[in-house]
mmCIF file of C-alpha atoms in Angstrom:
data_model
loop_
_atom_site.group_PDB
_atom_site.id
_atom_site.type_symbol
_atom_site.label_atom_id
_atom_site.label_comp_id
_atom_site.label_asym_id
_atom_site.label_seq_id
_atom_site.Cartn_x
_atom_site.Cartn_y
_atom_site.Cartn_z
ATOM 1 C CA MET A 1 -66.181 61.452 261.160
ATOM 2 C CA LEU A 2 -62.761 62.473 259.948
ATOM 3 C CA LEU A 3 -62.644 59.752 257.439
ATOM 4 C CA ARG A 4 -65.723 60.996 255.864
ATOM 5 C CA LYS A 5 -64.239 64.345 255.315
ATOM 6 C CA ILE A 6 -61.096 62.917 253.662
ATOM 7 C CA ILE A 7 -63.106 60.785 251.293
ATOM 8 C CA LEU A 8 -65.308 63.677 250.306
ATOM 9 C CA LEU A 9 -62.396 66.075 249.757
ATOM 10 C CA PHE A 10 -60.667 63.647 247.552
ATOM 11 C CA SER A 11 -63.960 62.975 245.435
ATOM 12 C CA VAL A 12 -64.373 66.816 244.725
ATOM 13 C CA VAL A 13 -60.786 67.107 243.584
ATOM 14 C CA PHE A 14 -61.150 64.031 241.214
ATOM 15 C CA ILE A 15 -64.468 65.311 239.755
ATOM 16 C CA THR A 16 -63.044 68.785 239.183
ATOM 17 C CA PHE A 17 -59.753 67.391 237.511
ATOM 18 C CA ALA A 18 -61.876 65.051 235.299
ATOM 19 C CA PHE A 19 -64.401 67.935 233.994
ATOM 20 C CA ALA A 20 -61.289 70.222 233.330
ATOM 21 C CA GLN A 21 -59.553 67.584 231.104
ATOM 22 C CA ARG A 22 -62.800 67.103 229.246
ATOM 23 C CA LYS A 23 -63.204 70.833 228.339
ATOM 24 C CA LYS A 24 -59.637 71.499 227.273
ATOM 25 C CA THR A 25 -58.323 69.600 224.202
ATOM 26 C CA ASP A 26 -54.645 70.216 223.499
ATOM 27 C CA THR A 27 -53.358 69.694 219.749
ATOM 28 C CA ILE A 28 -49.818 68.943 219.144
ATOM 29 C CA TYR A 29 -48.201 69.638 215.748
ATOM 30 C CA VAL A 30 -45.029 67.527 214.589
ATOM 31 C CA TYR A 31 -42.747 69.044 211.894
ATOM 32 C CA GLU A 32 -40.329 66.909 210.179
ATOM 33 C CA LYS A 33 -37.496 68.273 208.365
ATOM 34 C CA VAL A 34 -35.998 66.109 205.438
ATOM 35 C CA ILE A 35 -32.458 66.727 204.555
ATOM 36 C CA VAL A 36 -31.297 64.924 201.229
ATOM 37 C CA TYR A 37 -27.479 64.595 200.809
ATOM 38 C CA ASP A 38 -26.002 63.968 197.478
ATOM 39 C CA THR A 39 -22.956 61.698 197.291
ATOM 40 C CA ILE A 40 -20.540 62.177 194.569
ATOM 41 C CA TYR A 41 -18.132 59.579 193.699
ATOM 42 C CA LEU A 42 -14.788 60.434 191.848
ATOM 43 C CA GLU A 43 -13.179 57.602 189.813
ATOM 44 C CA LYS A 44 -9.451 57.617 189.334
ATOM 45 C CA SER A 45 -7.626 55.342 186.793
ATOM 46 C CA ILE A 46 -5.525 52.923 188.291
ATOM 47 C CA LYS A 47 -2.310 51.767 186.694
ATOM 48 C CA LEU A 48 -2.294 47.987 186.410
ATOM 49 C CA LYS A 49 0.776 45.966 185.622
ATOM 50 C CA PRO A 50 0.054 43.626 182.689
ATOM 51 C CA ALA A 51 0.178 40.050 183.663
ATOM 52 C CA ASN A 52 2.316 37.763 181.786
ATOM 53 C CA LEU A 53 -0.546 35.530 180.454
ATOM 54 C CA MET A 54 0.185 32.761 178.249
ATOM 55 C CA LEU A 55 -2.775 31.869 175.941
ATOM 56 C CA SER A 56 -2.832 29.083 173.561
ATOM 57 C CA SER A 57 -3.376 29.488 169.848
ATOM 58 C CA LEU A 58 -6.859 28.411 168.669
ATOM 59 C CA LYS A 59 -6.962 25.256 166.737
ATOM 60 C CA ILE A 60 -9.702 23.960 164.401
ATOM 61 C CA GLU A 61 -10.162 20.646 165.763
ATOM 62 C CA GLU A 62 -12.835 19.441 163.106
ATOM 63 C CA GLU A 63 -13.831 20.836 159.615
ATOM 64 C CA GLU A 64 -17.195 20.095 158.353
ATOM 65 C CA ILE A 65 -19.181 21.321 155.537
ATOM 66 C CA LYS A 66 -22.869 20.752 155.601
ATOM 67 C CA GLU A 67 -24.931 21.035 152.448
ATOM 68 C CA ILE A 68 -28.065 23.010 152.832
ATOM 69 C CA ASN A 69 -30.768 21.405 150.827
ATOM 70 C CA ARG A 70 -33.397 23.817 149.689
ATOM 71 C CA ASN A 71 -36.105 22.913 147.177
ATOM 72 C CA ILE A 72 -35.666 26.034 144.798
ATOM 73 C CA ASP A 73 -36.780 25.992 141.461
ATOM 74 C CA LYS A 74 -34.264 27.934 139.207
ATOM 75 C CA GLU A 75 -36.819 28.657 136.484
ATOM 76 C CA GLU A 76 -39.269 30.177 139.046
ATOM 77 C CA LEU A 77 -36.587 32.278 140.572
ATOM 78 C CA GLU A 78 -35.396 33.550 137.182
ATOM 79 C CA GLU A 79 -38.758 34.318 136.364
ATOM 80 C CA GLU A 80 -39.475 36.234 139.549
ATOM 81 C CA LEU A 81 -36.048 38.281 138.916
ATOM 82 C CA GLU A 82 -37.200 39.090 135.398
ATOM 83 C CA GLU A 83 -40.636 40.370 136.559
ATOM 84 C CA GLN A 84 -38.824 42.451 139.264
ATOM 85 C CA ILE A 85 -36.542 43.906 136.723
ATOM 86 C CA LYS A 86 -39.602 44.694 134.382
ATOM 87 C CA LYS A 87 -41.365 46.574 137.218
ATOM 88 C CA LEU A 88 -38.257 48.613 137.766
ATOM 89 C CA ARG A 89 -38.088 49.361 134.091
ATOM 90 C CA THR A 90 -41.692 50.744 133.931
ATOM 91 C CA LYS A 91 -40.586 53.470 136.113
ATOM 92 C CA SER A 92 -38.013 54.974 133.793
ATOM 93 C CA PHE A 93 -37.198 55.358 130.255
ATOM 94 C CA GLN A 94 -34.914 52.681 128.430
ATOM 95 C CA TYR A 95 -32.654 53.680 125.627
ATOM 96 C CA GLY A 96 -30.030 52.209 123.365
ATOM 97 C CA ILE A 97 -28.465 51.722 119.997
ATOM 98 C CA GLN A 98 -29.141 49.614 116.892
ATOM 99 C CA ALA A 99 -27.120 48.276 113.823
ATOM 100 C CA GLY A 100 -27.934 46.010 111.094
ATOM 101 C CA ILE A 101 -28.051 44.980 107.482
ATOM 102 C CA GLY A 102 -30.863 44.422 104.902
ATOM 103 C CA PHE A 103 -32.136 44.103 101.495
ATOM 104 C CA LYS A 104 -34.365 46.539 99.843
ATOM 105 C CA LYS A 105 -36.688 46.372 96.685
ATOM 106 C CA ALA A 106 -38.307 49.376 94.938
ATOM 107 C CA SER A 107 -40.786 48.785 92.165
ATOM 108 C CA TRP A 108 -39.730 51.796 90.283
ATOM 109 C CA ALA A 109 -36.228 50.733 89.921
ATOM 110 C CA GLU A 110 -37.058 47.234 88.365
ATOM 111 C CA MET A 111 -37.238 48.813 84.906
ATOM 112 C CA LEU A 112 -33.773 50.189 85.085
ATOM 113 C CA SER A 113 -32.005 47.260 86.684
ATOM 114 C CA GLU A 114 -31.851 43.451 86.511
ATOM 115 C CA LYS A 115 -31.093 43.403 90.232
ATOM 116 C CA ASN A 116 -34.104 43.559 92.299
ATOM 117 C CA GLN A 117 -32.560 43.550 95.644
ATOM 118 C CA GLN A 118 -30.388 46.484 97.177
ATOM 119 C CA PHE A 119 -28.249 45.668 99.960
ATOM 120 C CA GLY A 120 -27.592 48.129 102.661
ATOM 121 C CA GLN A 121 -26.561 48.862 106.309
ATOM 122 C CA ASN A 122 -28.229 50.929 109.097
ATOM 123 C CA PHE A 123 -27.499 52.435 112.291
ATOM 124 C CA GLY A 124 -29.669 54.113 114.670
ATOM 125 C CA ILE A 125 -30.732 55.238 118.255
ATOM 126 C CA TRP A 126 -34.019 54.365 120.167
ATOM 127 C CA ILE A 127 -35.797 55.192 123.410
ATOM 128 C CA SER A 128 -38.704 53.276 125.103
ATOM 129 C CA LYS A 129 -41.030 53.313 127.899
ATOM 130 C CA SER A 130 -43.387 50.691 129.253
ATOM 131 C CA ILE A 131 -47.171 51.508 129.528
ATOM 132 C CA ILE A 132 -50.014 49.783 130.903
ATOM 133 C CA ASN A 133 -48.142 46.899 132.127
ATOM 134 C CA PRO A 134 -44.536 45.954 132.444
ATOM 135 C CA ASN A 135 -44.751 43.409 129.121
ATOM 136 C CA PHE A 136 -46.136 46.391 126.819
ATOM 137 C CA SER A 137 -44.002 49.286 125.742
ATOM 138 C CA LEU A 138 -43.693 51.956 123.107
ATOM 139 C CA MET A 139 -40.379 52.677 121.254
ATOM 140 C CA LEU A 140 -39.378 55.626 119.443
ATOM 141 C CA SER A 141 -36.426 54.981 117.041
ATOM 142 C CA ALA A 142 -34.514 56.915 114.446
ATOM 143 C CA ASN A 143 -32.062 55.138 111.703
ATOM 144 C CA VAL A 144 -29.955 56.157 108.903
ATOM 145 C CA HIS A 145 -29.807 53.648 106.049
ATOM 146 C CA HIS A 146 -27.132 53.462 103.391
ATOM 147 C CA TRP A 147 -27.956 51.635 100.192
ATOM 148 C CA ASN A 148 -25.576 50.353 97.721
ATOM 149 C CA SER A 149 -26.088 50.748 94.073
ATOM 150 C CA THR A 150 -27.695 48.311 91.783
ATOM 151 C CA PHE A 151 -27.276 50.098 88.554
ATOM 152 C CA ASP A 152 -25.184 53.058 87.353
ATOM 153 C CA LEU A 153 -26.289 55.199 84.471
ATOM 154 C CA ASP A 154 -23.675 57.425 82.997
ATOM 155 C CA THR A 155 -24.213 59.066 79.658
ATOM 156 C CA ASN A 156 -20.579 59.724 79.241
ATOM 157 C CA LYS A 157 -19.639 55.790 79.330
ATOM 158 C CA GLU A 158 -22.723 54.447 77.324
ATOM 159 C CA GLU A 159 -26.280 54.868 76.116
ATOM 160 C CA THR A 160 -28.893 54.806 79.066
ATOM 161 C CA TYR A 161 -32.449 54.927 79.178
ATOM 162 C CA LEU A 162 -32.620 58.309 80.420
ATOM 163 C CA ASP A 163 -30.363 60.053 77.685
ATOM 164 C CA GLY A 164 -31.422 63.227 76.063
ATOM 165 C CA TYR A 165 -32.825 66.798 77.029
ATOM 166 C CA TYR A 166 -35.464 67.577 79.445
ATOM 167 C CA PHE A 167 -37.256 70.801 79.858
ATOM 168 C CA SER A 168 -38.137 72.602 83.170
ATOM 169 C CA GLU A 169 -41.609 74.318 83.592
ATOM 170 C CA ASP A 170 -40.130 77.614 82.025
ATOM 171 C CA ASP A 171 -38.702 75.631 79.207
ATOM 172 C CA GLN A 172 -34.923 75.770 80.211
ATOM 173 C CA PRO A 173 -33.227 72.708 78.596
ATOM 174 C CA LEU A 174 -31.429 70.245 80.979
ATOM 175 C CA LEU A 175 -29.194 67.634 79.740
ATOM 176 C CA PHE A 176 -29.154 64.323 81.556
ATOM 177 C CA GLN A 177 -25.415 63.004 82.841
ATOM 178 C CA ARG A 178 -25.725 60.420 85.482
ATOM 179 C CA PHE A 179 -27.747 58.569 87.959
ATOM 180 C CA ASN A 180 -27.757 55.598 90.426
ATOM 181 C CA ASN A 181 -29.801 54.397 93.168
ATOM 182 C CA LYS A 182 -27.048 54.520 95.731
ATOM 183 C CA HIS A 183 -28.304 56.832 98.337
ATOM 184 C CA PHE A 184 -29.152 57.477 102.161
ATOM 185 C CA GLU A 185 -32.409 56.788 103.742
ATOM 186 C CA TYR A 186 -33.600 58.533 106.979
ATOM 187 C CA VAL A 187 -36.366 56.524 109.070
ATOM 188 C CA LEU A 188 -38.403 57.690 111.937
ATOM 189 C CA GLN A 189 -40.310 54.948 113.557
ATOM 190 C CA LEU A 190 -42.795 54.296 116.471
ATOM 191 C CA LYS A 191 -43.167 50.756 117.693
ATOM 192 C CA ALA A 192 -45.627 49.047 119.836
ATOM 193 C CA ILE A 193 -43.730 46.071 121.613
ATOM 194 C CA TYR A 194 -45.164 43.210 123.680
ATOM 195 C CA GLU A 195 -42.442 41.147 125.581
ATOM 196 C CA TRP A 196 -43.242 37.476 126.259
ATOM 197 C CA LYS A 197 -40.267 35.623 127.993
ATOM 198 C CA ASN A 198 -37.630 36.377 125.727
ATOM 199 C CA LEU A 199 -39.686 37.161 122.583
ATOM 200 C CA ARG A 200 -40.645 40.735 121.770
ATOM 201 C CA PRO A 201 -43.020 40.976 118.619
ATOM 202 C CA PHE A 202 -43.820 44.392 117.602
ATOM 203 C CA VAL A 203 -45.810 46.463 114.861
ATOM 204 C CA GLY A 204 -44.892 50.042 113.990
ATOM 205 C CA PHE A 205 -45.750 53.153 112.089
ATOM 206 C CA LEU A 206 -42.908 54.929 110.138
ATOM 207 C CA ALA A 207 -42.073 57.744 107.995
ATOM 208 C CA ASN A 208 -39.003 57.750 105.616
ATOM 209 C CA LYS A 209 -37.064 60.213 103.423
ATOM 210 C CA ASN A 210 -34.927 58.659 100.491
ATOM 211 C CA ASN A 211 -32.077 60.936 99.340
ATOM 212 C CA TYR A 212 -31.710 60.212 95.676
ATOM 213 C CA LYS A 213 -29.555 62.369 93.446
ATOM 214 C CA MET A 214 -29.510 62.679 89.623
ATOM 215 C CA GLN A 215 -27.098 65.000 87.841
ATOM 216 C CA PHE A 216 -27.788 67.220 84.871
ATOM 217 C CA LEU A 217 -26.119 69.753 82.742
ATOM 218 C CA VAL A 218 -27.907 72.990 83.290
ATOM 219 C CA PRO A 219 -27.651 76.408 81.414
ATOM 220 C CA GLU A 220 -25.441 79.122 82.649
ATOM 221 C CA ASN A 221 -25.524 82.294 80.743
ATOM 222 C CA ASN A 222 -27.681 80.474 78.238
ATOM 223 C CA VAL A 223 -24.853 77.884 77.753
ATOM 224 C CA LEU A 224 -25.171 74.230 78.998
ATOM 225 C CA ASN A 225 -21.932 74.007 80.913
ATOM 226 C CA LYS A 226 -22.930 73.710 84.664
ATOM 227 C CA LEU A 227 -23.311 70.359 86.414
ATOM 228 C CA ASP A 228 -26.066 70.367 88.929
ATOM 229 C CA ASP A 229 -27.666 67.896 91.342
ATOM 230 C CA PHE A 230 -31.428 67.181 91.531
ATOM 231 C CA LYS A 231 -32.458 65.436 94.726
ATOM 232 C CA SER A 232 -35.416 63.843 96.161
ATOM 233 C CA ASN A 233 -37.186 65.662 99.017
ATOM 234 C CA GLN A 234 -40.437 63.771 99.772
ATOM 235 C CA VAL A 235 -41.523 62.034 102.944
ATOM 236 C CA ASN A 236 -43.193 58.756 102.549
ATOM 237 C CA PHE A 237 -45.197 56.663 105.194
ATOM 238 C CA GLY A 238 -45.491 52.958 105.827
ATOM 239 C CA PHE A 239 -45.743 50.310 108.340
ATOM 240 C CA SER A 240 -43.368 47.574 109.720
ATOM 241 C CA LEU A 241 -43.740 44.056 111.510
ATOM 242 C CA GLY A 242 -41.094 42.226 113.168
ATOM 243 C CA VAL A 243 -39.870 40.290 116.331
ATOM 244 C CA GLN A 244 -37.032 40.803 118.772
ATOM 245 C CA TYR A 245 -35.242 37.976 120.709
ATOM 246 C CA ARG A 246 -33.392 38.727 124.038
ATOM 247 C CA ILE A 247 -30.167 36.785 124.012
ATOM 248 C CA PHE A 248 -28.615 38.511 126.975
ATOM 249 C CA SER A 249 -29.666 41.024 129.621
ATOM 250 C CA ARG A 250 -28.567 43.796 127.234
ATOM 251 C CA PHE A 251 -28.553 42.446 123.594
ATOM 252 C CA LEU A 252 -31.524 41.960 121.277
ATOM 253 C CA ILE A 253 -31.593 40.251 117.736
ATOM 254 C CA ASP A 254 -34.418 41.676 115.761
ATOM 255 C CA VAL A 255 -35.987 40.631 112.236
ATOM 256 C CA GLU A 256 -37.963 43.319 110.727
ATOM 257 C CA TYR A 257 -40.284 43.879 107.562
ATOM 258 C CA GLN A 258 -41.084 47.373 106.337
ATOM 259 C CA HIS A 259 -43.376 48.448 103.623
ATOM 260 C CA TYR A 260 -43.662 51.939 102.120
ATOM 261 C CA ARG A 261 -45.828 53.639 99.576
ATOM 262 C CA ILE A 262 -44.236 56.228 97.141
ATOM 263 C CA LYS A 263 -46.547 58.468 95.308
ATOM 264 C CA ASN A 264 -44.454 59.449 92.221
ATOM 265 C CA LEU A 265 -40.721 60.309 92.503
ATOM 266 C CA SER A 266 -39.706 63.752 92.518
ATOM 267 C CA LEU A 267 -36.354 65.243 92.045
ATOM 268 C CA LYS A 268 -35.947 69.086 92.829
ATOM 269 C CA ASN A 269 -33.524 71.625 92.398
ATOM 270 C CA SER A 270 -33.493 75.214 94.113
ATOM 271 C CA SER A 271 -33.016 76.905 90.840
ATOM 272 C CA PHE A 272 -35.237 74.596 88.808
ATOM 273 C CA ASP A 273 -38.693 73.211 89.255
ATOM 274 C CA PHE A 274 -38.401 69.951 87.459
ATOM 275 C CA ASP A 275 -39.796 66.406 87.986
ATOM 276 C CA ILE A 276 -38.508 63.631 85.726
ATOM 277 C CA PHE A 277 -41.313 61.298 86.638
ATOM 278 C CA LYS A 278 -44.450 63.080 85.552
ATOM 279 C CA THR A 279 -46.932 60.170 86.080
ATOM 280 C CA ASN A 280 -49.184 59.706 88.905
ATOM 281 C CA ASN A 281 -48.017 56.208 89.587
ATOM 282 C CA THR A 282 -47.829 54.896 93.422
ATOM 283 C CA PHE A 283 -44.544 52.657 93.840
ATOM 284 C CA ALA A 284 -44.121 50.036 96.441
ATOM 285 C CA GLU A 285 -40.821 49.783 98.379
ATOM 286 C CA ARG A 286 -40.216 46.668 100.644
ATOM 287 C CA LYS A 287 -37.353 46.147 103.096
ATOM 288 C CA ILE A 288 -36.169 43.063 105.272
ATOM 289 C CA SER A 289 -33.496 43.807 107.829
ATOM 290 C CA LEU A 290 -31.370 41.873 110.659
ATOM 291 C CA GLY A 291 -30.070 43.894 113.349
ATOM 292 C CA ILE A 292 -28.916 43.768 116.864
ATOM 293 C CA SER A 293 -29.713 46.288 119.601
ATOM 294 C CA TYR A 294 -27.953 47.166 122.882
ATOM 295 C CA PHE A 295 -29.373 48.565 125.972
ATOM 296 C CA ILE A 296 -27.217 51.584 127.274
ATOM 297 C CA SER A 297 -29.601 52.000 130.207
ATOM 298 C CA LYS A 298 -29.465 49.759 133.214
#
């Protein structure tokens, strides 16, 4: 009997404790604190004593030169370089100088001289620019020519074709003195040039002005005692043909033919309106020159 009471008591206590645990649920929070510590290292220089190391000198034990065989076509390489240079030239202007010699023949002077060809020298400057493609360019040049005389008409030395009196439009007398065809010539030219390898054929349009001079005795206070000059002052137009050959990167040799048409030949003076050639003839003037050009620009 006592044993039953004890078992019953323990049963009640156990059941009560079990229900109490199910009804109450405890929550536990855990917090962690992280502390980061930085470590700083200090480096100090340390004096080291040099060690007496003995190093042997370097020696070349074997010398060998190996040839690098490359199949390179020099002509193709040169052509590629030339093409690259031409492409660079298209982006900028080229300029230089030119000098040469030549011969000139004017049909109007044939009746005054037995010598048909007139020798001269020239000097000029030019500027060019490639357009459309690197091989095609336009060149603008300005040249000064000096032509030597092929005849000398001086009435004080001998009788000439032009001796005598001439009259201006207001009937003032003019007495001829001397004349020769030694003169300066100024030429402005525009060329179209096509470059193929080292050859540069061209065609051009040009304008020139010949500075001929004739001397007369003119009246001063109604007396013929003043020596005065009558000069040509007309502009003529023509064309040119030629070819240039590149001998070095900066040097060109050129051969050129020029042809002009001269309508009449006028000689003017600021004080007199006078024209010794009163015909309406058209004269021809032809020139052949040989020159050398130098590229100043790179």
